[in-house]
Amino acid sequence: QGASIAAQIFPPLDELFQPQITEGKVYDLTFYRVRQCTSQYRPVSNMQSISFTKWSTLEECNDVLEDFPKYVYSLTPYD
C-alpha cells in the first residue's frame, strides 16, 4: 500500500507484448529494467519506472489476493 510504479513498453516491443497482456489481470514480470521517470511523464509519485526489455517475461498470476489494488493513480492539483 502506498507504493506504486509505472511500467512502460517502448516500440517495437509493444507489438511483442500487446497480445500477452490483458487489462485487469496481474502478472509476474521478470527481466525488466528500472529507470528514472522523465520530467515529462510521471503518472505516479514514484520517481522510478519499469521498462520492458526484449528479455522480459510475463506469467499470469492466478492466486491474487482479493484486496490487491486493481488501479493506482494520483491526481495532479490545478495549482
Short mmCIF file of C-alpha atoms in Angstrom, two decimals:
data_model
loop_
_atom_site.label_atom_id
_atom_site.label_comp_id
_atom_site.label_asym_id
_atom_site.label_seq_id
_atom_site.Cartn_x
_atom_site.Cartn_y
_atom_site.Cartn_z
CA GLN A 1 0.00 0.00 0.00
CA GLY A 2 1.26 3.42 -0.87
CA ALA A 3 3.84 2.01 -3.27
CA SER A 4 3.22 2.22 -6.98
CA ILE A 5 5.42 2.22 -10.06
CA ALA A 6 4.69 2.97 -13.69
CA ALA A 7 5.52 0.45 -16.40
CA GLN A 8 6.33 1.31 -19.99
CA ILE A 9 6.74 -0.74 -23.14
CA PHE A 10 8.54 1.13 -25.90
CA PRO A 11 8.30 0.25 -29.61
CA PRO A 12 8.96 -2.18 -31.17
CA LEU A 13 8.43 -4.30 -28.02
CA ASP A 14 4.83 -3.11 -27.74
CA GLU A 15 3.92 -5.37 -30.66
CA LEU A 16 5.52 -8.34 -28.91
CA PHE A 17 3.83 -7.83 -25.52
CA GLN A 18 0.43 -6.45 -26.54
CA PRO A 19 -1.08 -9.90 -27.25
CA GLN A 20 0.23 -11.20 -23.90
CA ILE A 21 -1.30 -8.53 -21.64
CA THR A 22 -4.96 -8.25 -20.65
CA GLU A 23 -6.19 -5.27 -18.64
CA GLY A 24 -7.36 -6.28 -15.17
CA LYS A 25 -5.03 -9.28 -14.89
CA VAL A 26 -1.97 -9.48 -12.62
CA TYR A 27 1.38 -10.65 -13.97
CA ASP A 28 4.71 -11.72 -12.57
CA LEU A 29 7.28 -9.78 -14.57
CA THR A 30 10.93 -10.83 -14.82
CA PHE A 31 13.94 -9.41 -16.65
CA TYR A 32 12.94 -5.76 -16.74
CA ARG A 33 14.82 -2.51 -16.31
CA VAL A 34 14.19 0.06 -13.58
CA ARG A 35 14.84 3.60 -14.74
CA GLN A 36 14.22 7.16 -13.65
CA CYS A 37 10.99 8.74 -14.86
CA THR A 38 11.33 11.61 -17.27
CA SER A 39 10.23 15.08 -16.26
CA GLN A 40 7.52 14.94 -18.94
CA TYR A 41 5.95 11.65 -17.86
CA ARG A 42 5.49 10.55 -14.25
CA PRO A 43 1.98 9.13 -13.76
CA VAL A 44 2.52 8.15 -10.10
CA SER A 45 4.52 9.70 -7.26
CA ASN A 46 7.37 7.16 -7.56
CA MET A 47 10.41 8.66 -9.32
CA GLN A 48 11.24 5.35 -10.99
CA SER A 49 9.52 3.29 -13.67
CA ILE A 50 9.73 -0.23 -15.04
CA SER A 51 10.71 -0.61 -18.68
CA PHE A 52 10.19 -3.87 -20.56
CA THR A 53 13.19 -5.31 -22.43
CA LYS A 54 13.45 -7.92 -25.16
CA TRP A 55 14.32 -10.42 -22.40
CA SER A 56 11.27 -9.59 -20.25
CA THR A 57 8.88 -12.44 -19.48
CA LEU A 58 5.31 -12.39 -18.20
CA GLU A 59 3.45 -15.02 -16.26
CA GLU A 60 -0.16 -14.54 -15.26
CA CYS A 61 -0.77 -14.78 -11.52
CA ASN A 62 -3.84 -16.83 -10.66
CA ASP A 63 -3.67 -16.63 -6.86
CA VAL A 64 -4.19 -12.88 -6.43
CA LEU A 65 -5.30 -11.56 -3.06
CA GLU A 66 -8.79 -10.12 -3.12
CA ASP A 67 -7.61 -6.72 -1.82
CA PHE A 68 -4.82 -6.40 -4.40
CA PRO A 69 -5.27 -2.95 -5.99
CA LYS A 70 -6.68 -3.03 -9.50
CA TYR A 71 -5.89 0.60 -10.33
CA VAL A 72 -3.46 3.12 -8.89
CA TYR A 73 -3.48 6.79 -9.76
CA SER A 74 -2.61 10.16 -8.36
CA LEU A 75 -4.43 13.35 -9.22
CA THR A 76 -2.46 16.42 -10.22
CA PRO A 77 -3.59 19.59 -8.44
CA TYR A 78 -4.54 22.53 -10.68
CA ASP A 79 -2.18 24.94 -8.91
#
